[in-house]
Amino acid sequence: MSSVYFTSETQNVILRILYNIMLKPIIEIKNIGKQYQIGGQRERYLSLRDEIVKRLSFFARRAKEAKNVFWALKDVNFSVQPGETVGIIGRNGAGKSTLLKILSQITPPTEGRITCRGRVASLLEVGTGFHPELTGMENIFLNGTILGMTRAEVRKKMEEIIAFSEIEKFLNTPVKRYSSGMYVRLAFAVAAHLEPEILVVDEVLAVGDAQFQRKCLGKMAEVARGGRTVIFVSHNMGAVSQLCDRGVVLVHGGVSFVGPVDDALRAYAESTFSGTGTVQIGNENKSNDIAMLKYIRIKNDVGDITSTFFIGDTMRLQIGCNFSKVVRTVQISFNIRATSGANIYHCVTKDAEFELSNLEGEVIINAVFSNLALYPGSYVIDELWLATGDNQTLDYARDVMQFQVAEGGRCVFRPLALHAAVVHVIPEWTICSKPLVPE
């Protein structure tokens, strides 16, 4: 058998082709836009005369309709590599569900193109893809067929699907008699176990109970570790941060950020909350000309000015002061309170045995919270007080600035409900090998 030899140039071409094939995104979204007509009338069946009139009045009508359109998505561009888990996040009305429906080929885009290189399994709404008159068992085979599976492939996964859904007793019952929770259990079990290359999941998991939600998140993590691609939409930022590698932030139908999930969550939080991270302070103690507060600034652990943080972040407060003459001893304090009015922290330099002495001119005083432990919510820095060592007030300011603690972050492993608590404390947990005997 004769051997085949390639020149080095031919080998480089072949390697480059293979390299490009291997790196080709599994999903490519290019210039996607989706337009809806606002207040449009439902189309009716037209006679030949109606159709002729419609054609003749096309241009006049188009000018009128152009004023009554809404772009749910506009100029959306990003790609997803095989094996990535991508979170789509944004406020209500940002276009998340519309994008997933286009991805799942439920609705076509008005403009642009989406390329999916693999089978897509979608779980967007309760019972999507199920026929209400068919039984649970029949719908499992129906969904498998839609995904391009053979009956043999579906049967191979049947035991796992049934065990995961926990509705074995009702598999021969028409799904129209299922509760919403039963719908979700079976629909997710089918979508996750029939091994699609791309799994698309919307906020529909919120219908299930807490235990089932944890089970679904665990399964999605398992799917992602198996090398398949997951597109996940949720308002549970803790779940997004733990499950996803990258995040896409949608704002008013457009992409405002694409990148690592932690950066995406921060970008989303900053787009949701207002605040610059710096506030200038006026001299409230008019009778004093010795010292005054000039500004307060908040930075994160990498030195960026921001007003949005996650649990576990480092928050750095910089308080700018000006001393017109030397002040021998100085102390400073401030409160951190919830927007409801409850005081959370009262911070005083004396508590840290931190001495401020012989200050003159422009001075910046730093207060660093190395492990921010506040629950998600809005907080206010209040009652900022600058005084001498013997408690003589030099300057003060009320309601100085507001900052936010957002949901998510790498230090959170479960959803944290707003107002469920104030301070996030993690005790040291242990277990005894023997029963405790009361003393």
PDB file of C-alpha atoms in Angstrom, residues 18-137:
ATOM      1  CA  LEU A  18      -9.413  21.581  11.441  1.00  0.00           C
ATOM      2  CA  TYR A  19      -8.589  24.333  13.941  1.00  0.00           C
ATOM      3  CA  ASN A  20     -11.358  26.585  12.574  1.00  0.00           C
ATOM      4  CA  ILE A  21     -13.863  23.720  12.627  1.00  0.00           C
ATOM      5  CA  MET A  22     -13.023  22.923  16.233  1.00  0.00           C
ATOM      6  CA  LEU A  23     -13.377  26.566  17.324  1.00  0.00           C
ATOM      7  CA  LYS A  24     -16.560  27.285  15.360  1.00  0.00           C
ATOM      8  CA  PRO A  25     -19.280  28.561  17.765  1.00  0.00           C
ATOM      9  CA  ILE A  26     -22.219  26.243  18.384  1.00  0.00           C
ATOM     10  CA  ILE A  27     -24.506  29.322  18.345  1.00  0.00           C
ATOM     11  CA  GLU A  28     -23.923  32.458  16.259  1.00  0.00           C
ATOM     12  CA  ILE A  29     -26.295  35.385  16.633  1.00  0.00           C
ATOM     13  CA  LYS A  30     -25.786  38.132  14.067  1.00  0.00           C
ATOM     14  CA  ASN A  31     -27.735  41.412  13.923  1.00  0.00           C
ATOM     15  CA  ILE A  32     -30.904  39.847  15.306  1.00  0.00           C
ATOM     16  CA  GLY A  33     -33.951  42.078  15.531  1.00  0.00           C
ATOM     17  CA  LYS A  34     -37.585  41.315  16.340  1.00  0.00           C
ATOM     18  CA  GLN A  35     -40.349  43.787  15.574  1.00  0.00           C
ATOM     19  CA  TYR A  36     -43.956  43.673  16.767  1.00  0.00           C
ATOM     20  CA  GLN A  37     -46.931  45.701  15.635  1.00  0.00           C
ATOM     21  CA  ILE A  38     -48.556  47.647  18.466  1.00  0.00           C
ATOM     22  CA  GLY A  39     -52.335  47.478  18.449  1.00  0.00           C
ATOM     23  CA  GLY A  40     -52.437  45.692  15.077  1.00  0.00           C
ATOM     24  CA  GLN A  41     -55.629  43.992  14.027  1.00  0.00           C
ATOM     25  CA  ARG A  42     -55.725  40.229  13.577  1.00  0.00           C
ATOM     26  CA  GLU A  43     -55.445  39.153   9.938  1.00  0.00           C
ATOM     27  CA  ARG A  44     -58.675  37.821   8.386  1.00  0.00           C
ATOM     28  CA  TYR A  45     -59.229  35.773   5.258  1.00  0.00           C
ATOM     29  CA  LEU A  46     -59.215  38.086   2.237  1.00  0.00           C
ATOM     30  CA  SER A  47     -61.141  37.920  -1.009  1.00  0.00           C
ATOM     31  CA  LEU A  48     -59.454  38.725  -4.324  1.00  0.00           C
ATOM     32  CA  ARG A  49     -60.874  42.256  -4.223  1.00  0.00           C
ATOM     33  CA  ASP A  50     -59.599  42.772  -0.687  1.00  0.00           C
ATOM     34  CA  GLU A  51     -56.161  41.558  -1.717  1.00  0.00           C
ATOM     35  CA  ILE A  52     -56.002  44.005  -4.651  1.00  0.00           C
ATOM     36  CA  VAL A  53     -57.041  46.919  -2.413  1.00  0.00           C
ATOM     37  CA  LYS A  54     -54.481  45.818   0.147  1.00  0.00           C
ATOM     38  CA  ARG A  55     -51.690  45.835  -2.436  1.00  0.00           C
ATOM     39  CA  LEU A  56     -52.660  49.258  -3.788  1.00  0.00           C
ATOM     40  CA  SER A  57     -52.730  50.798  -0.315  1.00  0.00           C
ATOM     41  CA  PHE A  58     -49.435  49.175   0.746  1.00  0.00           C
ATOM     42  CA  PHE A  59     -47.247  52.270   0.752  1.00  0.00           C
ATOM     43  CA  ALA A  60     -49.755  54.491   2.535  1.00  0.00           C
ATOM     44  CA  ARG A  61     -50.338  51.839   5.149  1.00  0.00           C
ATOM     45  CA  ARG A  62     -46.617  51.166   5.634  1.00  0.00           C
ATOM     46  CA  ALA A  63     -45.967  54.802   6.532  1.00  0.00           C
ATOM     47  CA  LYS A  64     -48.779  54.667   9.096  1.00  0.00           C
ATOM     48  CA  GLU A  65     -47.719  51.321  10.586  1.00  0.00           C
ATOM     49  CA  ALA A  66     -44.105  52.458  10.955  1.00  0.00           C
ATOM     50  CA  LYS A  67     -45.263  54.709  13.782  1.00  0.00           C
ATOM     51  CA  ASN A  68     -46.875  51.787  15.654  1.00  0.00           C
ATOM     52  CA  VAL A  69     -44.042  49.276  15.849  1.00  0.00           C
ATOM     53  CA  PHE A  70     -42.037  48.036  18.810  1.00  0.00           C
ATOM     54  CA  TRP A  71     -38.602  46.465  18.571  1.00  0.00           C
ATOM     55  CA  ALA A  72     -38.361  43.787  21.254  1.00  0.00           C
ATOM     56  CA  LEU A  73     -34.804  43.071  20.049  1.00  0.00           C
ATOM     57  CA  LYS A  74     -32.491  45.213  17.945  1.00  0.00           C
ATOM     58  CA  ASP A  75     -28.938  44.549  16.650  1.00  0.00           C
ATOM     59  CA  VAL A  76     -28.240  41.630  18.997  1.00  0.00           C
ATOM     60  CA  ASN A  77     -24.812  40.056  18.363  1.00  0.00           C
ATOM     61  CA  PHE A  78     -22.901  37.406  20.295  1.00  0.00           C
ATOM     62  CA  SER A  79     -21.728  33.807  19.941  1.00  0.00           C
ATOM     63  CA  VAL A  80     -21.583  30.768  22.225  1.00  0.00           C
ATOM     64  CA  GLN A  81     -18.844  28.149  22.130  1.00  0.00           C
ATOM     65  CA  PRO A  82     -19.572  24.409  22.547  1.00  0.00           C
ATOM     66  CA  GLY A  83     -19.778  23.392  26.195  1.00  0.00           C
ATOM     67  CA  GLU A  84     -20.371  26.915  27.516  1.00  0.00           C
ATOM     68  CA  THR A  85     -23.116  27.762  29.995  1.00  0.00           C
ATOM     69  CA  VAL A  86     -24.396  31.257  29.252  1.00  0.00           C
ATOM     70  CA  GLY A  87     -26.810  33.267  31.387  1.00  0.00           C
ATOM     71  CA  ILE A  88     -29.116  35.782  29.694  1.00  0.00           C
ATOM     72  CA  ILE A  89     -30.005  38.454  32.250  1.00  0.00           C
ATOM     73  CA  GLY A  90     -31.887  41.735  32.190  1.00  0.00           C
ATOM     74  CA  ARG A  91     -34.886  43.512  33.597  1.00  0.00           C
ATOM     75  CA  ASN A  92     -38.474  42.594  32.676  1.00  0.00           C
ATOM     76  CA  GLY A  93     -39.132  43.620  29.084  1.00  0.00           C
ATOM     77  CA  ALA A  94     -35.458  43.560  28.096  1.00  0.00           C
ATOM     78  CA  GLY A  95     -36.102  40.905  25.416  1.00  0.00           C
ATOM     79  CA  LYS A  96     -34.788  37.756  27.107  1.00  0.00           C
ATOM     80  CA  SER A  97     -37.750  35.480  26.413  1.00  0.00           C
ATOM     81  CA  THR A  98     -38.086  36.808  22.853  1.00  0.00           C
ATOM     82  CA  LEU A  99     -34.456  35.903  22.182  1.00  0.00           C
ATOM     83  CA  LEU A 100     -34.960  32.390  23.529  1.00  0.00           C
ATOM     84  CA  LYS A 101     -38.073  31.890  21.378  1.00  0.00           C
ATOM     85  CA  ILE A 102     -36.053  32.872  18.314  1.00  0.00           C
ATOM     86  CA  LEU A 103     -33.262  30.515  19.395  1.00  0.00           C
ATOM     87  CA  SER A 104     -35.814  27.724  19.775  1.00  0.00           C
ATOM     88  CA  GLN A 105     -37.350  28.522  16.349  1.00  0.00           C
ATOM     89  CA  ILE A 106     -40.742  29.221  17.933  1.00  0.00           C
ATOM     90  CA  THR A 107     -40.820  32.639  16.279  1.00  0.00           C
ATOM     91  CA  PRO A 108     -38.686  33.955  13.395  1.00  0.00           C
ATOM     92  CA  PRO A 109     -36.549  37.091  13.655  1.00  0.00           C
ATOM     93  CA  THR A 110     -37.580  40.195  11.735  1.00  0.00           C
ATOM     94  CA  GLU A 111     -33.977  40.720  10.708  1.00  0.00           C
ATOM     95  CA  GLY A 112     -30.619  39.069  11.228  1.00  0.00           C
ATOM     96  CA  ARG A 113     -29.617  35.428  11.407  1.00  0.00           C
ATOM     97  CA  ILE A 114     -29.087  32.744  14.048  1.00  0.00           C
ATOM     98  CA  THR A 115     -26.984  29.662  13.355  1.00  0.00           C
ATOM     99  CA  CYS A 116     -27.296  26.674  15.725  1.00  0.00           C
ATOM    100  CA  ARG A 117     -24.912  23.778  15.076  1.00  0.00           C
ATOM    101  CA  GLY A 118     -26.694  21.093  17.052  1.00  0.00           C
ATOM    102  CA  ARG A 119     -30.049  19.865  18.311  1.00  0.00           C
ATOM    103  CA  VAL A 120     -31.864  22.359  20.519  1.00  0.00           C
ATOM    104  CA  ALA A 121     -34.086  21.309  23.430  1.00  0.00           C
ATOM    105  CA  SER A 122     -36.176  24.132  24.896  1.00  0.00           C
ATOM    106  CA  LEU A 123     -38.039  24.591  28.133  1.00  0.00           C
ATOM    107  CA  LEU A 124     -39.569  28.048  27.830  1.00  0.00           C
ATOM    108  CA  GLU A 125     -43.142  27.760  29.073  1.00  0.00           C
ATOM    109  CA  VAL A 126     -45.072  25.119  30.995  1.00  0.00           C
ATOM    110  CA  GLY A 127     -45.926  22.330  28.554  1.00  0.00           C
ATOM    111  CA  THR A 128     -44.137  23.778  25.521  1.00  0.00           C
ATOM    112  CA  GLY A 129     -44.004  21.016  22.896  1.00  0.00           C
ATOM    113  CA  PHE A 130     -46.476  18.765  24.741  1.00  0.00           C
ATOM    114  CA  HIS A 131     -49.753  17.644  23.189  1.00  0.00           C
ATOM    115  CA  PRO A 132     -52.455  17.956  25.874  1.00  0.00           C
ATOM    116  CA  GLU A 133     -54.420  14.925  24.666  1.00  0.00           C
ATOM    117  CA  LEU A 134     -51.419  12.582  24.783  1.00  0.00           C
ATOM    118  CA  THR A 135     -50.225  10.828  27.913  1.00  0.00           C
ATOM    119  CA  GLY A 136     -46.967  11.637  29.653  1.00  0.00           C
ATOM    120  CA  MET A 137     -45.338   8.547  28.144  1.00  0.00           C
TER     121      MET A 137
END
